[in-house]
mmCIF file of C-alpha atoms in Angstrom:
data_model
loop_
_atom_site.group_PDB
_atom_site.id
_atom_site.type_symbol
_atom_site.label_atom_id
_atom_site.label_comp_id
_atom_site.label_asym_id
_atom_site.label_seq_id
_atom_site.Cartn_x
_atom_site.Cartn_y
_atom_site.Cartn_z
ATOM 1 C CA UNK A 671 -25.255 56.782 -44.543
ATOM 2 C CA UNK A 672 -21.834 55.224 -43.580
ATOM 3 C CA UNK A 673 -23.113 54.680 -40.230
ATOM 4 C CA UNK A 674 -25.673 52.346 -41.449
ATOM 5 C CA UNK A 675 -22.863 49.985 -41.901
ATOM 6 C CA UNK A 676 -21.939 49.393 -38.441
ATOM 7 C CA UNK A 677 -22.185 45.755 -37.276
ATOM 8 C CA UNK A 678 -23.610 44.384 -33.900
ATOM 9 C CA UNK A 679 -19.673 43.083 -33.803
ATOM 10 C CA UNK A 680 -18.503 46.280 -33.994
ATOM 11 C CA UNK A 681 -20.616 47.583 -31.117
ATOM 12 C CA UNK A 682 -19.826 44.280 -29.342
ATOM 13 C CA UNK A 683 -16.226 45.166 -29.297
ATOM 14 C CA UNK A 684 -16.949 48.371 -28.310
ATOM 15 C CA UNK A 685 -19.588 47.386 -25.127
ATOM 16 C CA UNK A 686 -16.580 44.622 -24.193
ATOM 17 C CA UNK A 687 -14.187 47.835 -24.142
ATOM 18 C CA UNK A 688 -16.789 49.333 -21.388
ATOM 19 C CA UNK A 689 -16.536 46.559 -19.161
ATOM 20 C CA UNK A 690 -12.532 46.259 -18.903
ATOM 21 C CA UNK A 691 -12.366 48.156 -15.137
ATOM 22 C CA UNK A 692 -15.350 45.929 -13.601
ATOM 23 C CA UNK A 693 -14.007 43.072 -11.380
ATOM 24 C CA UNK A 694 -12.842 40.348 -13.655
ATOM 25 C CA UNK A 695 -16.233 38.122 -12.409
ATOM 26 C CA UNK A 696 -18.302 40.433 -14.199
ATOM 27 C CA UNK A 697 -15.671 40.713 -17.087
ATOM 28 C CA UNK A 698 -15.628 36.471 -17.623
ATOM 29 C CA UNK A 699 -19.447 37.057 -17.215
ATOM 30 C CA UNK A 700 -19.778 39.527 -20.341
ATOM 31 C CA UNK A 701 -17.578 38.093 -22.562
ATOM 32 C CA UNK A 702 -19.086 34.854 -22.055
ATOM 33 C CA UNK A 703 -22.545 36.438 -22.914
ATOM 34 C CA UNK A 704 -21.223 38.361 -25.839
ATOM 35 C CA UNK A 705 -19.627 35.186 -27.212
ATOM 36 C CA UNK A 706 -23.120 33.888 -27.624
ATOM 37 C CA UNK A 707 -24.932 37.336 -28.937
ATOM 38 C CA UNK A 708 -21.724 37.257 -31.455
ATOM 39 C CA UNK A 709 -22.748 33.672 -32.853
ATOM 40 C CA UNK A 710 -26.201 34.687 -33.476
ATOM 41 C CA UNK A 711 -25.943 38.402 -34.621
ATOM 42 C CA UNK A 712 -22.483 39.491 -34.793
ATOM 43 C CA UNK A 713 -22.384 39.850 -38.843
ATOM 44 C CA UNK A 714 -25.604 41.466 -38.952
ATOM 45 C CA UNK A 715 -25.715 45.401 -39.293
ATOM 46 C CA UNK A 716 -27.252 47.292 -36.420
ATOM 47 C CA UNK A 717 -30.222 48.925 -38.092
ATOM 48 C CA UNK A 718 -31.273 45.442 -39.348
ATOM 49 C CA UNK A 719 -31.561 43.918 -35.780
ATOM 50 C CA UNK A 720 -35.522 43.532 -35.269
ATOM 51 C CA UNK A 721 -37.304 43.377 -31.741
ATOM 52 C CA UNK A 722 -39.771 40.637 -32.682
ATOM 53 C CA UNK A 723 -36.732 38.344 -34.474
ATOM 54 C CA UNK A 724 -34.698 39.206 -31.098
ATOM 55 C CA UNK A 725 -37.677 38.110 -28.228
ATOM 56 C CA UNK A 726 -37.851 34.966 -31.136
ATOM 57 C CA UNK A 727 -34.590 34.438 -30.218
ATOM 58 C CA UNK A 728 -34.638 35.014 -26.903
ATOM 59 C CA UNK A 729 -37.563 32.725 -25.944
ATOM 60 C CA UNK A 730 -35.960 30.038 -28.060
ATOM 61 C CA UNK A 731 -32.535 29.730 -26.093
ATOM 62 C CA UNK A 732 -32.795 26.776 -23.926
ATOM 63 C CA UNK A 733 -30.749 28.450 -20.994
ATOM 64 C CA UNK A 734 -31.980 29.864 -17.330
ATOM 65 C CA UNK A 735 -33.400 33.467 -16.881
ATOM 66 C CA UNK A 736 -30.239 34.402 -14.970
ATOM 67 C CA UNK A 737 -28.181 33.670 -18.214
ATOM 68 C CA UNK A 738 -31.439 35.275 -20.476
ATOM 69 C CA UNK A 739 -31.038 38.852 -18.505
ATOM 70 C CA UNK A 740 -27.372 38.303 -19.402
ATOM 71 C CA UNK A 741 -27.636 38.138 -23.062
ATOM 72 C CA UNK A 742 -30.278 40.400 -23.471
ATOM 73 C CA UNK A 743 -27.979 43.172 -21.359
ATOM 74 C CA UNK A 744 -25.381 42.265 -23.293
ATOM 75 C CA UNK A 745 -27.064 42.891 -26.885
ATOM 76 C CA UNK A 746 -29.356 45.782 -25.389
ATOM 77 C CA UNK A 747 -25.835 47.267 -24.077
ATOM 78 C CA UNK A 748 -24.367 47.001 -27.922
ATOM 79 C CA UNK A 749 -27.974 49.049 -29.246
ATOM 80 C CA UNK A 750 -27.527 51.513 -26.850
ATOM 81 C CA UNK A 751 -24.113 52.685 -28.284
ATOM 82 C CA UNK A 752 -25.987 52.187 -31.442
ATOM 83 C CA UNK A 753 -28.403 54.745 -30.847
ATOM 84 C CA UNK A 754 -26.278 57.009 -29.031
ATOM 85 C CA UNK A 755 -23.800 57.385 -32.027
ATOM 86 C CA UNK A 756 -27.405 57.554 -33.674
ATOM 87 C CA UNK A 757 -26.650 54.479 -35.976
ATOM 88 C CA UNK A 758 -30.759 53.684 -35.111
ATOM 89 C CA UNK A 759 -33.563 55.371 -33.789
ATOM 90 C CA UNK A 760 -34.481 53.120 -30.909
ATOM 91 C CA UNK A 761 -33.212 50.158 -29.111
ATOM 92 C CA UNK A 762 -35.191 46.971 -30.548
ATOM 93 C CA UNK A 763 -34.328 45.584 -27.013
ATOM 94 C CA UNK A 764 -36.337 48.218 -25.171
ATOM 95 C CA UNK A 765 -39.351 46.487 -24.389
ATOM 96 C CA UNK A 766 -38.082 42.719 -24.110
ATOM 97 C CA UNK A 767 -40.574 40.356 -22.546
ATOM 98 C CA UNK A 768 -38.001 38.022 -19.944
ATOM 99 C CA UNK A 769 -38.610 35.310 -17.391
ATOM 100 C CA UNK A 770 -38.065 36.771 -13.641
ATOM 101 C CA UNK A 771 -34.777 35.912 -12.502
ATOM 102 C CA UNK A 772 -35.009 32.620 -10.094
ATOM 103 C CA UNK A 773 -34.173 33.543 -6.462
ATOM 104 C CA UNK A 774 -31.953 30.387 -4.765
ATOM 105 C CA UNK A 775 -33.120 29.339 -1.640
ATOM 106 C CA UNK A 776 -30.238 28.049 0.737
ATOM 107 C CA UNK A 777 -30.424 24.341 0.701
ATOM 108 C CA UNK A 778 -28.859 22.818 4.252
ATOM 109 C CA UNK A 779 -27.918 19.112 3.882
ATOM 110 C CA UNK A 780 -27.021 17.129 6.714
ATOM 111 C CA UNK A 781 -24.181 14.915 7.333
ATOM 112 C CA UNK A 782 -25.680 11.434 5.927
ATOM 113 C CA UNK A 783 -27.063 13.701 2.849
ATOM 114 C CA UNK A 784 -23.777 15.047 1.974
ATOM 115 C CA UNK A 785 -22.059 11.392 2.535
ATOM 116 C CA UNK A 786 -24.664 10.208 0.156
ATOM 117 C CA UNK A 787 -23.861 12.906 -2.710
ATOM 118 C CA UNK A 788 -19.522 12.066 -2.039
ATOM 119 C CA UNK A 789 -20.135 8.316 -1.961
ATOM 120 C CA UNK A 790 -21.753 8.440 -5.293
ATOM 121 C CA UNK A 791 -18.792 11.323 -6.781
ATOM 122 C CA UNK A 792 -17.145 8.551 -9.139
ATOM 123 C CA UNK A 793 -14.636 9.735 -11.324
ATOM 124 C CA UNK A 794 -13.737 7.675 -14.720
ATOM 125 C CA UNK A 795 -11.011 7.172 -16.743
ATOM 126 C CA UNK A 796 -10.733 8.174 -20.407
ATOM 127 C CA UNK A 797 -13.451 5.351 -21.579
ATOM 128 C CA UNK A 798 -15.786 5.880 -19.486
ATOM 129 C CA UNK A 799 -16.416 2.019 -18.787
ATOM 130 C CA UNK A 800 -17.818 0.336 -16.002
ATOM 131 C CA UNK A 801 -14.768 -1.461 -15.038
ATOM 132 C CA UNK A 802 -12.806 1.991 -14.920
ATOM 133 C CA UNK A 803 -14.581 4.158 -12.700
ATOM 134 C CA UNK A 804 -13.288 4.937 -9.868
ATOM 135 C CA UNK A 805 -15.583 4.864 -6.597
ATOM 136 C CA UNK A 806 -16.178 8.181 -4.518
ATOM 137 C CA UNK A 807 -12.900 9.553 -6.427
ATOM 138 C CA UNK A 808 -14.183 12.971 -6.076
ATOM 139 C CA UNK A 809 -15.483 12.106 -2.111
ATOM 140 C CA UNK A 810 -12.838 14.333 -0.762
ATOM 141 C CA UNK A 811 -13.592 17.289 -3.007
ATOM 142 C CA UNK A 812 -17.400 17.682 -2.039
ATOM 143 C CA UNK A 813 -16.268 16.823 1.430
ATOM 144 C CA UNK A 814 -13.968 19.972 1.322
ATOM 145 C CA UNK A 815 -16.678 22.007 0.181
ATOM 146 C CA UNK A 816 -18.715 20.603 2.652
ATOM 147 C CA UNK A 817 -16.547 21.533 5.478
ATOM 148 C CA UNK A 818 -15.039 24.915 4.441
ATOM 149 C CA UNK A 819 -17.635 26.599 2.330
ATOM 150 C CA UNK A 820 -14.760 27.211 -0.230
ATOM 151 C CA UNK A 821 -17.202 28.203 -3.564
ATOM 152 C CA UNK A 822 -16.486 25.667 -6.716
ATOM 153 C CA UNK A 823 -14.416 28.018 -8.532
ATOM 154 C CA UNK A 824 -12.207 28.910 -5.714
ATOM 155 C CA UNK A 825 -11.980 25.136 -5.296
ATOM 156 C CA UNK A 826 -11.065 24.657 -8.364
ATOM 157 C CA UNK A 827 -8.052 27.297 -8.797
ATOM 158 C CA UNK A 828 -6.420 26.197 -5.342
ATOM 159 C CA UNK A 829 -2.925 24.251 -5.493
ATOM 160 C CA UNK A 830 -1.127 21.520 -3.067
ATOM 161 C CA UNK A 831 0.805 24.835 -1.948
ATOM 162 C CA UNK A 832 -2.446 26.811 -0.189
ATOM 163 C CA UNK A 833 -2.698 24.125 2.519
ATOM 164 C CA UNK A 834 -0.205 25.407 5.041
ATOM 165 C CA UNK A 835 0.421 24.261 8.614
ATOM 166 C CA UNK A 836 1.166 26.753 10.912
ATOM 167 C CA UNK A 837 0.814 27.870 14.602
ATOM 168 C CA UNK A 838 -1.852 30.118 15.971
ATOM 169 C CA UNK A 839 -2.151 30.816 19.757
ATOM 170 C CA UNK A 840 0.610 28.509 20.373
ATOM 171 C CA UNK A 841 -1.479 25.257 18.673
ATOM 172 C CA UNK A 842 -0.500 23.837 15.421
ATOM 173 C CA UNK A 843 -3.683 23.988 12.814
ATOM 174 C CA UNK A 844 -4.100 23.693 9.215
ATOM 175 C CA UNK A 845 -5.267 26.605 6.678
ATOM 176 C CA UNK A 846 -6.161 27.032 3.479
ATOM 177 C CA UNK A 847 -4.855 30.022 1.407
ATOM 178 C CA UNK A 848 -8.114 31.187 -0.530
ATOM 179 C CA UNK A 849 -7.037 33.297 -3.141
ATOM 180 C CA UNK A 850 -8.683 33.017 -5.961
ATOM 181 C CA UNK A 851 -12.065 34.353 -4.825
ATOM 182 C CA UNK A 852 -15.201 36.539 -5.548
ATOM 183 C CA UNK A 853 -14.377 39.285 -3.492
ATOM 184 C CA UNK A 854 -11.083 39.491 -4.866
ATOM 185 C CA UNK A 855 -9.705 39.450 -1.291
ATOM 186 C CA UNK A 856 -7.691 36.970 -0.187
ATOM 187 C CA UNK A 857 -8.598 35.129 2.727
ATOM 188 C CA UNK A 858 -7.379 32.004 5.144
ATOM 189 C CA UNK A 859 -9.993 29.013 5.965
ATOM 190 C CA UNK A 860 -9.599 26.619 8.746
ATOM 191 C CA UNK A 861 -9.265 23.004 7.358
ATOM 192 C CA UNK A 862 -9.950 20.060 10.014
ATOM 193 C CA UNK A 863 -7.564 17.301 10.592
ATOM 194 C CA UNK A 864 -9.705 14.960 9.427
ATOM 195 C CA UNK A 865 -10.244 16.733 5.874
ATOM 196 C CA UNK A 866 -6.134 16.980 5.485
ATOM 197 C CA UNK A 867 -6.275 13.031 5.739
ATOM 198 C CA UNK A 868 -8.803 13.238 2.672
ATOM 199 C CA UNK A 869 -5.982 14.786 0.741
ATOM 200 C CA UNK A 870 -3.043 14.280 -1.513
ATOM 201 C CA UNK A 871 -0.473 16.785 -0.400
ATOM 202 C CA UNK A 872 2.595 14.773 -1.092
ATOM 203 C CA UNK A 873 2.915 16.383 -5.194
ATOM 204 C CA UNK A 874 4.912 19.953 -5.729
ATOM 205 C CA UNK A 875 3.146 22.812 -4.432
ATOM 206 C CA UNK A 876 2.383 24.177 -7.617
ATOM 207 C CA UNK A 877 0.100 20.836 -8.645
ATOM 208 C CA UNK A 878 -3.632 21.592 -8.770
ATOM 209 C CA UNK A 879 -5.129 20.383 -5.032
ATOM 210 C CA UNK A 880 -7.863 18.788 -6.868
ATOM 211 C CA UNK A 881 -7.116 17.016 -10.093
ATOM 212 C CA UNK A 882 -9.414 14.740 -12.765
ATOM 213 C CA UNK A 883 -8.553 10.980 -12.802
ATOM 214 C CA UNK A 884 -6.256 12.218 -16.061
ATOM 215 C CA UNK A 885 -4.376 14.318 -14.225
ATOM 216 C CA UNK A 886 -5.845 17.765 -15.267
ATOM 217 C CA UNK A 887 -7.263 20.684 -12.995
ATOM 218 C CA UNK A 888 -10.939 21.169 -12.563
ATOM 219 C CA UNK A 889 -12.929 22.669 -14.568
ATOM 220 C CA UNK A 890 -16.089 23.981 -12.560
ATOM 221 C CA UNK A 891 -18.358 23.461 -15.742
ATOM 222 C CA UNK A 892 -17.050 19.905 -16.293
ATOM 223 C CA UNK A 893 -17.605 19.113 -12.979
ATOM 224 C CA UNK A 894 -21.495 20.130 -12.495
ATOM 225 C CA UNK A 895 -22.151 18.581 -15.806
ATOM 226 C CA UNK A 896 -20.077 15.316 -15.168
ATOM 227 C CA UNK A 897 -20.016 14.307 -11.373
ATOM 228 C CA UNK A 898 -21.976 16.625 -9.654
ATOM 229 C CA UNK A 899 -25.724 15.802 -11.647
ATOM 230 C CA UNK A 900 -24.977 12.426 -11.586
ATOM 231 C CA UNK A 901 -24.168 12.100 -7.952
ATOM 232 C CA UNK A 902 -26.804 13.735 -7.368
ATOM 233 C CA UNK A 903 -29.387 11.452 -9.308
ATOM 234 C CA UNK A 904 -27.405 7.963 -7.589
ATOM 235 C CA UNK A 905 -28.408 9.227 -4.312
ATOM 236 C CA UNK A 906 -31.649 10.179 -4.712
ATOM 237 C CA UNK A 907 -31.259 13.663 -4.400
ATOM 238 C CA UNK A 908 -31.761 14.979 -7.828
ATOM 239 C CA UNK A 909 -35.211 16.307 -7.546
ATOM 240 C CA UNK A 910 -34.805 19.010 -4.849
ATOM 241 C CA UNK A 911 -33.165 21.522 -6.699
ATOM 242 C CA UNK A 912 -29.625 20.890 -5.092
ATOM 243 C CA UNK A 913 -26.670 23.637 -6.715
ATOM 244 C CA UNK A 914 -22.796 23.055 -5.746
ATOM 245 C CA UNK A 915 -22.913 25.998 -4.153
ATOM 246 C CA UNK A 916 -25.607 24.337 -1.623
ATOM 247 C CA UNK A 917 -22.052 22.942 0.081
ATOM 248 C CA UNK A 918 -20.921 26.286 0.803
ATOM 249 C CA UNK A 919 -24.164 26.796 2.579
ATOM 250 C CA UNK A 920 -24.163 23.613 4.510
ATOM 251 C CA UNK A 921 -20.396 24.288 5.379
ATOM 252 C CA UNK A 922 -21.663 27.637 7.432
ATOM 253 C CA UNK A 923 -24.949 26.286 8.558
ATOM 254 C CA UNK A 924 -22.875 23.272 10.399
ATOM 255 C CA UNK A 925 -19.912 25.868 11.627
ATOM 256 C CA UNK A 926 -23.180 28.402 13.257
ATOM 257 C CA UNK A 927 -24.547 24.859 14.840
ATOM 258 C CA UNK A 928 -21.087 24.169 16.086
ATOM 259 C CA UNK A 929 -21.058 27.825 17.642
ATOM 260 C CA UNK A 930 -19.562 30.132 15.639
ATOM 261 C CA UNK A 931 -20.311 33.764 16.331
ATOM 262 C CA UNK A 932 -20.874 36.236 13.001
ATOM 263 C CA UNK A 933 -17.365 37.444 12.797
ATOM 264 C CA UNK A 934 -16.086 33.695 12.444
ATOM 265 C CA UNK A 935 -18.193 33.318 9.935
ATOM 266 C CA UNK A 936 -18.113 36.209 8.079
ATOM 267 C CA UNK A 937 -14.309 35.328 7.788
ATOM 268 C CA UNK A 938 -14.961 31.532 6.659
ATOM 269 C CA UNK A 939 -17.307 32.777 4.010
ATOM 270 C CA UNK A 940 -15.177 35.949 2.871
ATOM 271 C CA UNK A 941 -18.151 38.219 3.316
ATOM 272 C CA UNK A 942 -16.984 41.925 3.212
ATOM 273 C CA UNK A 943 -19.499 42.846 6.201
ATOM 274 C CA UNK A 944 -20.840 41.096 8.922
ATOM 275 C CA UNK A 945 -23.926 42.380 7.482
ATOM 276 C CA UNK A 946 -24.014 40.066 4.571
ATOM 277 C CA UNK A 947 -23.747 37.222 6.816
ATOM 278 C CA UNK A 948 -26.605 38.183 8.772
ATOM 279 C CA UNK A 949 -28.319 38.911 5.575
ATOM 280 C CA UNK A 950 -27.943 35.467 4.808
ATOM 281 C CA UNK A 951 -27.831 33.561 7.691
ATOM 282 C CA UNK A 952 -29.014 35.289 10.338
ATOM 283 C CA UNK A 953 -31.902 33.182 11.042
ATOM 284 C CA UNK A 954 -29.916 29.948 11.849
ATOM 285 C CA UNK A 955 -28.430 31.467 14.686
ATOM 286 C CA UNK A 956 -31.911 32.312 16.305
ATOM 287 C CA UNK A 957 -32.126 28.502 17.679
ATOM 288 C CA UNK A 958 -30.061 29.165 20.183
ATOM 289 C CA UNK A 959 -32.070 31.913 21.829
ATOM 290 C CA UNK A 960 -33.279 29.153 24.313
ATOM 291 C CA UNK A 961 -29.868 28.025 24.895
ATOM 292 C CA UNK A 962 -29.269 31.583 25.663
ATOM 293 C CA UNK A 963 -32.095 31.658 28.276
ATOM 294 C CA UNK A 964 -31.237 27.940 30.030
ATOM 295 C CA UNK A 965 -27.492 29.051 30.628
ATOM 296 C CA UNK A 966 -29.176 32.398 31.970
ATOM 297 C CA UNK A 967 -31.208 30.457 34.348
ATOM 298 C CA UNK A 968 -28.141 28.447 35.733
ATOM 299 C CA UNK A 969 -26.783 31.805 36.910
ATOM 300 C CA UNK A 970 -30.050 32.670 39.229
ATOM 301 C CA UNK A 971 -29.438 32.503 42.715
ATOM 302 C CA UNK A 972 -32.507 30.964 44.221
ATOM 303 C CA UNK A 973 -31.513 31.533 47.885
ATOM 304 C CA UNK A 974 -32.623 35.117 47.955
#
């Protein structure tokens, strides 16, 4: 029949066209898995799509089970319309056998740890020889991270223009204007003294805050691949299982040490509850229960 003819690219189109209202996260996050289910099946009709050549597939795809579930959503989504507009029978992605999805521990680095992963950040130039690289060029990057739990990509997308000065509670402080973000909410991060030293502000406001030694902005990908691992490995910290994102959890462990109540960090994070942070975090702020209990005893009068 003519519906025979339809083509896994076809339906890929069409599953794309289903995702267009979801936040644009989860929109970079399916085209980027149908890209790959288009390489591998795209020109291949729908009916001839077999379960056994697709779990083949599947368990030969040298990726993580996160990205796994994503392809096999994204070519079980395209079936689905397939059987729907009954172009096949069944789904031959109904009974996939996938890897459980790996759940990230928070990883809290200390303050000698994360000087040991910025020390060893070199950038290079376009060679990539020995007597170009540049020492700890990407130190003040990780150190940012470090110190406002800004996530990689929002790193990445900020320019010289979202570090403002300004005046809050009559005291001058600096901010950063996070608006590129997860959430989709824009929100404002306090930025230390100290880190705005670390910085190059003195470029147009429109210039990437963070740029490669060539001049170009970050690429998140790019920089896991090319600074981050190999930091990582030159100070001796490659074998624990260490993720960028591990600085965004440092950032709010040292900021609860400090004393920050929930609200203060729910706002540094850009959680949309104080829920999530406590969902997250709540257990770092239990260590001060005896600090709680000490200032408590200060306050007994022992003359009655």
């Amino acid at each position: 029949t003519p519906k025979s003819t339809v083509t896994v690219n076809q339906l890929l189109d069409e599953w794309l066209a289903s995702k267009a209202r979801l936040k644009p996260k989860s929109v970079e996050a399916a085209e980027d898995a149908a890209v790959a289910v288009r390489a591998k099946w795209g020109n291949m009709l729908a009916a001839d799509v077999d379960s056994a050549d697709v779990q083949a597939w599947l368990n030969a795809e040298p990726c993580s089970p996160s990205r796994l579930h994503k392809l096999s959503q994204c070519l079980g989504g395209c079936m689905t319309i397939a059987v729907r507009r009954k172009v096949i029978d069944q789904s031959p992605c109904a009974n996939l056998t996938l890897p459980a999805e790996e759940a990230h521990e928070p990883i809290y680095l200390s303050t000698k740890q994360v000087a040991a992963i910025a020390s060893n950040a070199h950038g290079w130039g376009r060679d990539r020889r020995l007597e170009s690289r540049l020492d700890a060029y990407w130190s003040p990057m990780i150190w940012f991270m470090a110190t406002t739990a800004v996530r990689i990509g929002e790193c990445c997308a900020l320019d010289v223009g979202s570090i403002t000065r300004r005046t809050v509670r009559g005291k001058k402080v600096w901010r950063v204007r996070v608006v590129v973000s997860k959430t989709e909410k824009p929100r404002d991060v306090p930025v230390s003294a100290e880190m705005i030293a670390l910085l190059d502000l003195e470029r147009p406001a429109s210039d990437p805050l963070f740029v490669t030694p060539l001049g170009h902005r970050v690429l998140k990908d790019s920089f896991r691949a090319r600074v981050w691992q190999r930091a990582l490995t030159a100070a001796k910290l490659g074998d624990i299982g260490l993720r960028i994102h591990d600085l965004r959890h440092t950032a709010i462990s040292w900021a609860i040490a400090d004393g920050a109540d929930v609200k203060m960090v729910q706002l540094m994070a850009g959680h949309r509850s104080a829920k999530t942070t406590l969902d997250v975090y709540g257990h770092l702020w239990e260590g001060g229960l005896d600090d709680i209990s000490a200032l408590m005893g200060k306050r007994v009068d022992r003359r009655n």
